[in-house]
């Protein structure tokens, strides 16, 4: 990703990054971030610490980890700006030359403005042969309107195409329609719950699914992509009252494949977003091998939002701490940097 080279572009990146972070908190009044902006903050001093850590023979990885995991995304971008001002060098390039492997991937992710980071994840999920629908679901089904709009702007600025067009070109059928609807960033964000309307929508979902031969996917698409999260919670409750079973069970029996996964993801996010991400983290580390890209993406994007809640849900669901899983699954400076994002290094 190209470094920011001018005051005006740097300011626009700040605004997008701050805006995205604010957008993250729009549906959750109290959340537990594990990384918060340091105060007082001296970006020139941090730039000097990083310069010293990389100058001469050897690299002081501990100093790099402690600076970068204890600063917000916006603060890291300011440090990079000061670094270039003081030393005439690009901080990301220097960090890349001093690190390698998964540790390098994690450091570069931490140094990337959040909108650009998400744009790259979505682009890479659709570029080349095959599509990583899991990434599309994780990002598109969890974002607020504001987040989606900011990511779309970053996507077009980097790749010169519209996110919506690339999603449509790389998906098909009803899953394509769902991704297109979500990419509009036009979900209601009214916190008022209309119980009567929730009952009507629950009936519509029942009539579009379990009460007919075949499924009318368009009704599920319209309701799950346009209603506010609090309204959806009320609709799911009404559905339970009407049928005696959970909406998740209905989706499992009526849908399959990526569309089923995406609709169930929306249900999970409405009910308990930290649990959704805890399950994603568990999945990234269980079994043979680690899905490092997924692990990095969640740790980097949620640390300023609700990673504390996610860690609590991980412990509650799996009976083991997120810290212990990272320690058992990762190694070296990569492991230490991940633990730093949990506030544990």
Coordinates of C-alpha atoms in Angstrom, one line a residue:
X1 CA 0.0 0.0 0.0
X2 CA 1.5 3.4 -0.9
X3 CA 2.5 5.6 1.9
X4 CA 0.8 8.9 2.5
X5 CA 2.9 11.7 0.9
X6 CA 1.2 15.0 1.6
X7 CA -0.4 17.0 4.4
X8 CA -3.8 17.0 2.8
X9 CA -3.8 13.3 2.0
X10 CA -2.6 12.6 5.5
X11 CA -5.4 14.6 7.0
X12 CA -8.0 12.8 4.8
X13 CA -6.6 9.4 5.9
X14 CA -6.9 10.6 9.5
X15 CA -10.5 11.6 9.0
X16 CA -11.4 8.3 7.4
X17 CA -9.6 6.3 10.1
X18 CA -11.2 8.3 12.9
X19 CA -14.6 8.1 11.2
X20 CA -14.4 4.4 10.7
X21 CA -13.4 3.9 14.3
X22 CA -16.3 6.0 15.5
X23 CA -18.6 4.1 13.2
X24 CA -17.5 0.9 14.8
X25 CA -19.1 1.9 18.1
X26 CA -22.4 2.9 16.6
X27 CA -24.3 -0.2 17.7
X28 CA -22.7 -0.9 21.0
X29 CA -22.8 1.6 23.8
X30 CA -20.3 0.0 26.1
X31 CA -17.5 -2.1 24.8
X32 CA -14.1 -3.1 26.0
X33 CA -11.3 -2.1 23.6
X34 CA -7.8 -3.5 24.4
X35 CA -6.0 -0.7 22.6
X36 CA -6.8 2.9 23.4
X37 CA -5.1 6.2 22.3
X38 CA -2.2 6.9 24.6
X39 CA -2.3 10.2 26.4
X40 CA -0.1 12.2 26.5
X41 CA 1.0 11.4 23.0
X42 CA 4.3 12.5 21.4
X43 CA 4.5 11.2 17.9
X44 CA 8.1 12.6 17.4
X45 CA 9.3 10.8 20.5
X46 CA 7.7 7.6 19.2
X47 CA 9.3 8.1 15.8
X48 CA 12.7 8.5 17.5
X49 CA 12.2 5.3 19.5
X50 CA 11.3 3.4 16.3
X51 CA 14.3 4.9 14.4
X52 CA 16.6 3.8 17.2
X53 CA 15.0 0.3 17.3
X54 CA 15.8 -0.2 13.6
X55 CA 19.2 1.7 13.3
X56 CA 22.5 -0.2 13.0
X57 CA 22.9 -3.9 13.4
X58 CA 20.0 -5.9 14.8
X59 CA 16.5 -4.8 15.5
X60 CA 14.8 -4.1 18.9
X61 CA 11.6 -5.9 18.2
X62 CA 10.4 -5.4 21.7
X63 CA 10.5 -1.6 21.3
X64 CA 8.7 -1.8 18.0
X65 CA 5.9 -4.0 19.5
X66 CA 5.5 -1.8 22.6
X67 CA 5.1 1.4 20.6
X68 CA 2.8 0.1 17.9
X69 CA 0.5 -2.1 20.1
X70 CA 0.0 0.7 22.6
X71 CA -1.1 3.4 20.1
X72 CA -4.3 3.7 18.2
X73 CA -4.4 3.4 14.4
X74 CA -4.7 7.1 14.0
X75 CA -1.7 7.7 16.3
X76 CA 0.4 5.2 14.3
X77 CA -0.4 7.1 11.2
X78 CA 0.8 10.3 12.9
X79 CA 4.0 8.6 14.0
X80 CA 4.6 7.6 10.3
X81 CA 4.1 11.2 9.2
X82 CA 6.6 12.5 11.8
X83 CA 9.1 9.7 11.0
X84 CA 9.1 10.8 7.3
X85 CA 9.4 14.5 8.4
X86 CA 12.4 13.8 10.7
X87 CA 14.3 11.2 8.8
X88 CA 13.2 11.4 5.2
X89 CA 12.3 7.7 5.2
X90 CA 9.1 5.8 4.9
X91 CA 8.3 4.1 8.3
X92 CA 6.4 1.2 6.7
X93 CA 9.2 0.4 4.3
X94 CA 11.7 0.5 7.2
X95 CA 9.5 -1.8 9.3
X96 CA 9.1 -4.2 6.4
X97 CA 12.9 -4.4 5.9
X98 CA 13.4 -5.1 9.6
X99 CA 10.7 -7.8 10.0
X100 CA 9.6 -10.9 8.1
X101 CA 6.9 -13.5 7.8
X102 CA 3.7 -13.2 9.8
X103 CA 5.2 -10.6 12.2
X104 CA 5.8 -8.4 9.1
X105 CA 2.2 -9.0 7.9
X106 CA 0.9 -8.0 11.4
X107 CA 3.0 -4.9 11.6
X108 CA 2.0 -3.7 8.1
X109 CA -1.7 -4.3 9.0
X110 CA -1.2 -2.2 12.2
X111 CA 0.3 0.6 10.1
X112 CA -2.5 0.7 7.4
X113 CA -5.4 3.1 7.8
X114 CA -8.4 1.0 8.7
X115 CA -10.5 1.8 5.6
X116 CA -7.6 0.9 3.3
X117 CA -7.0 -2.3 5.3
X118 CA -10.6 -3.4 4.9
X119 CA -10.6 -2.4 1.2
X120 CA -7.5 -4.6 0.6
X121 CA -9.0 -7.6 2.4
X122 CA -12.2 -7.3 0.3
X123 CA -10.2 -6.9 -2.9
X124 CA -8.0 -9.8 -2.2
X125 CA -11.0 -11.9 -1.4
X126 CA -12.5 -11.3 -4.8
X127 CA -9.3 -11.0 -7.0
X128 CA -7.8 -13.9 -8.8
X129 CA -9.1 -17.4 -9.1
X130 CA -11.9 -18.3 -6.7
X131 CA -13.6 -16.1 -4.0
X132 CA -13.0 -16.1 -0.3
X133 CA -16.7 -15.8 0.7
X134 CA -15.8 -16.1 4.4
X135 CA -14.0 -12.8 4.2
X136 CA -16.9 -11.1 2.4
X137 CA -19.3 -12.4 5.0
X138 CA -17.2 -11.4 8.0
X139 CA -16.7 -7.8 6.7
X140 CA -20.0 -7.1 4.9
X141 CA -22.3 -8.6 7.5
X142 CA -20.8 -6.8 10.5
X143 CA -20.3 -3.3 9.3
X144 CA -22.5 -0.2 10.0
X145 CA -23.6 2.1 7.1
X146 CA -20.9 4.6 7.9
X147 CA -18.1 1.9 7.9
X148 CA -19.3 0.5 4.5
X149 CA -19.4 4.0 2.9
X150 CA -15.9 4.8 4.1
X151 CA -14.5 1.4 3.0
X152 CA -16.2 1.9 -0.4
X153 CA -14.5 5.3 -0.8
X154 CA -11.1 3.8 0.1
X155 CA -11.7 0.8 -2.3
X156 CA -12.4 3.1 -5.3
X157 CA -9.4 5.4 -4.4
X158 CA -7.0 2.4 -4.3
X159 CA -8.4 0.1 -7.1
X160 CA -10.2 2.5 -9.4
X161 CA -13.3 0.3 -9.4
X162 CA -16.5 0.2 -7.3
X163 CA -16.7 -2.3 -4.5
X164 CA -20.3 -3.1 -5.4
X165 CA -19.3 -4.0 -9.0
X166 CA -16.4 -6.2 -7.9
X167 CA -18.7 -8.0 -5.4
X168 CA -21.3 -8.5 -8.1
X169 CA -18.8 -9.7 -10.6
X170 CA -17.3 -12.3 -8.3
X171 CA -20.5 -13.8 -6.6
X172 CA -23.7 -15.2 -8.0
X173 CA -27.3 -15.9 -7.3
X174 CA -29.0 -14.9 -4.1
X175 CA -25.6 -14.5 -2.3
X176 CA -24.7 -11.8 -4.9
X177 CA -28.0 -10.1 -4.2
X178 CA -27.3 -10.1 -0.5
X179 CA -23.8 -8.7 -1.0
X180 CA -25.2 -6.0 -3.3
X181 CA -27.8 -5.0 -0.7
X182 CA -25.2 -4.8 2.1
X183 CA -22.8 -2.8 -0.1
X184 CA -25.4 0.0 -0.3
X185 CA -24.8 0.9 3.4
X186 CA -28.4 1.8 3.7
X187 CA -29.6 -0.2 6.7
X188 CA -32.0 1.6 9.1
X189 CA -30.1 2.9 12.1
X190 CA -33.1 3.9 14.1
X191 CA -32.8 2.6 17.7
X192 CA -36.5 2.8 18.3
X193 CA -38.1 -0.7 18.1
X194 CA -41.5 -1.0 16.5
X195 CA -43.0 -4.1 18.0
X196 CA -46.0 -4.2 15.6
X197 CA -43.8 -4.0 12.6
X198 CA -41.5 -6.7 14.0
X199 CA -44.5 -9.0 14.3
X200 CA -45.4 -8.3 10.6
X201 CA -41.9 -8.9 9.5
X202 CA -41.7 -12.2 11.5
X203 CA -44.9 -13.3 9.8
X204 CA -43.5 -12.3 6.4
X205 CA -40.3 -14.4 7.0
X206 CA -42.4 -17.4 8.1
X207 CA -44.6 -17.1 5.0
X208 CA -41.6 -16.7 2.7
X209 CA -39.9 -19.8 4.2
X210 CA -41.4 -22.5 6.3
X211 CA -45.0 -22.0 5.2
X212 CA -44.4 -22.4 1.5
X213 CA -42.9 -24.9 -0.9
X214 CA -39.5 -23.5 -1.8
X215 CA -38.2 -20.3 -0.2
X216 CA -38.7 -16.7 -1.3
X217 CA -35.2 -15.5 -0.6
X218 CA -36.0 -11.9 -1.6
X219 CA -38.1 -11.4 1.6
X220 CA -35.2 -12.6 3.8
X221 CA -32.8 -10.4 1.9
X222 CA -35.1 -7.3 2.3
X223 CA -35.7 -7.7 6.0
X224 CA -32.2 -8.8 7.1
X225 CA -30.4 -6.1 5.0
X226 CA -32.6 -3.1 5.7
X227 CA -33.9 -3.3 9.3
X228 CA -31.9 -1.9 12.1
X229 CA -30.0 -4.3 14.4
X230 CA -32.4 -3.6 17.4
X231 CA -35.4 -4.0 15.1
X232 CA -34.0 -7.3 13.8
X233 CA -33.5 -8.5 17.4
X234 CA -37.2 -7.9 18.0
X235 CA -38.2 -9.6 14.7
X236 CA -36.2 -12.7 15.7
X237 CA -37.9 -12.7 19.1
X238 CA -41.4 -12.5 17.4
X239 CA -40.4 -15.3 15.1
X240 CA -39.6 -17.5 18.1
X241 CA -43.1 -16.6 19.6
X242 CA -44.8 -17.5 16.3
X243 CA -43.1 -20.7 15.6
X244 CA -41.7 -22.0 18.9
X245 CA -38.2 -22.3 17.4
X246 CA -35.3 -20.1 16.6
X247 CA -34.8 -18.0 13.3
X248 CA -31.4 -19.6 13.1
X249 CA -32.9 -23.1 12.8
X250 CA -35.3 -21.8 10.1
X251 CA -32.4 -20.4 8.1
X252 CA -30.4 -23.6 8.4
X253 CA -33.4 -25.6 7.1
X254 CA -34.4 -23.2 4.3
X255 CA -31.0 -22.1 2.9
X256 CA -27.6 -23.6 2.1
X257 CA -24.1 -22.6 1.2
X258 CA -22.7 -19.1 1.4
X259 CA -26.2 -17.5 1.6
X260 CA -27.0 -19.6 4.7
X261 CA -23.6 -18.6 6.2
X262 CA -24.2 -14.9 5.5
X263 CA -27.8 -14.8 6.9
X264 CA -26.7 -16.8 10.0
X265 CA -23.8 -14.3 10.4
X266 CA -26.3 -11.4 10.4
X267 CA -28.4 -13.2 13.1
X268 CA -25.3 -13.8 15.2
X269 CA -24.0 -10.2 14.9
X270 CA -27.4 -8.8 15.9
X271 CA -27.5 -11.0 19.0
X272 CA -23.9 -10.9 20.1
X273 CA -21.2 -9.4 17.9
X274 CA -18.3 -10.3 20.2
X275 CA -19.3 -13.9 20.2
X276 CA -19.4 -13.9 16.4
X277 CA -15.8 -12.7 16.4
X278 CA -14.7 -15.1 19.2
X279 CA -16.0 -18.0 17.1
X280 CA -14.1 -16.6 14.1
X281 CA -10.9 -16.4 16.1
X282 CA -11.4 -19.9 17.4
X283 CA -11.9 -21.2 13.9
X284 CA -8.7 -19.4 12.7
X285 CA -6.6 -21.4 15.2
X286 CA -8.3 -24.7 15.7
X287 CA -7.1 -27.9 13.9
X288 CA -3.9 -28.2 11.9
X289 CA -2.4 -24.9 10.8
X290 CA -3.5 -21.4 11.5
X291 CA -5.5 -19.0 9.3
X292 CA -3.1 -16.2 10.1
X293 CA -4.8 -13.7 7.7
X294 CA -8.1 -14.1 9.6
X295 CA -6.4 -14.0 13.0
X296 CA -4.5 -10.8 12.1
X297 CA -7.6 -9.2 10.5
X298 CA -9.8 -9.7 13.6
X299 CA -7.1 -8.7 16.1
X300 CA -6.1 -5.5 14.3
X301 CA -9.6 -4.3 13.4
X302 CA -11.3 -5.1 16.8
X303 CA -8.6 -4.1 19.3
X304 CA -9.9 -0.5 19.4
X305 CA -13.5 -1.6 19.5
X306 CA -14.4 -4.7 21.5
X307 CA -11.5 -7.1 21.7
X308 CA -11.9 -7.2 25.5
X309 CA -15.5 -8.4 25.0
X310 CA -14.4 -10.9 22.3
X311 CA -11.7 -12.4 24.7
X312 CA -14.4 -12.7 27.4
X313 CA -16.7 -14.5 25.0
X314 CA -13.9 -16.8 23.9
X315 CA -13.2 -17.8 27.5
X316 CA -16.9 -18.3 28.2
X317 CA -17.6 -20.4 25.1
X318 CA -14.4 -22.5 25.0
X319 CA -13.3 -22.6 28.6
X320 CA -9.9 -21.5 27.7
X321 CA -8.4 -18.0 27.3
X322 CA -7.7 -16.3 23.9
X323 CA -4.3 -15.6 25.3
X324 CA -3.6 -19.3 25.8
X325 CA -4.7 -20.2 22.3
X326 CA -2.5 -17.5 20.8
X327 CA 0.5 -18.7 22.9
X328 CA -0.1 -22.3 21.8
X329 CA -0.7 -21.5 18.1
X330 CA 1.8 -18.7 17.4
X331 CA 5.4 -18.0 18.1
X332 CA 8.2 -15.5 18.3
X333 CA 7.6 -11.8 17.8
X334 CA 4.4 -12.5 15.9
X335 CA 3.0 -14.0 19.1
X336 CA 4.3 -11.2 21.3
X337 CA 2.7 -8.6 19.0
X338 CA -0.7 -10.3 19.1
X339 CA -0.5 -10.5 22.9
X340 CA 0.4 -6.8 22.8
X341 CA -2.9 -6.1 21.1
X342 CA -4.6 -7.9 24.0
X343 CA -2.6 -5.6 26.4
X344 CA -0.6 -8.6 27.6
X345 CA 3.0 -7.8 26.5

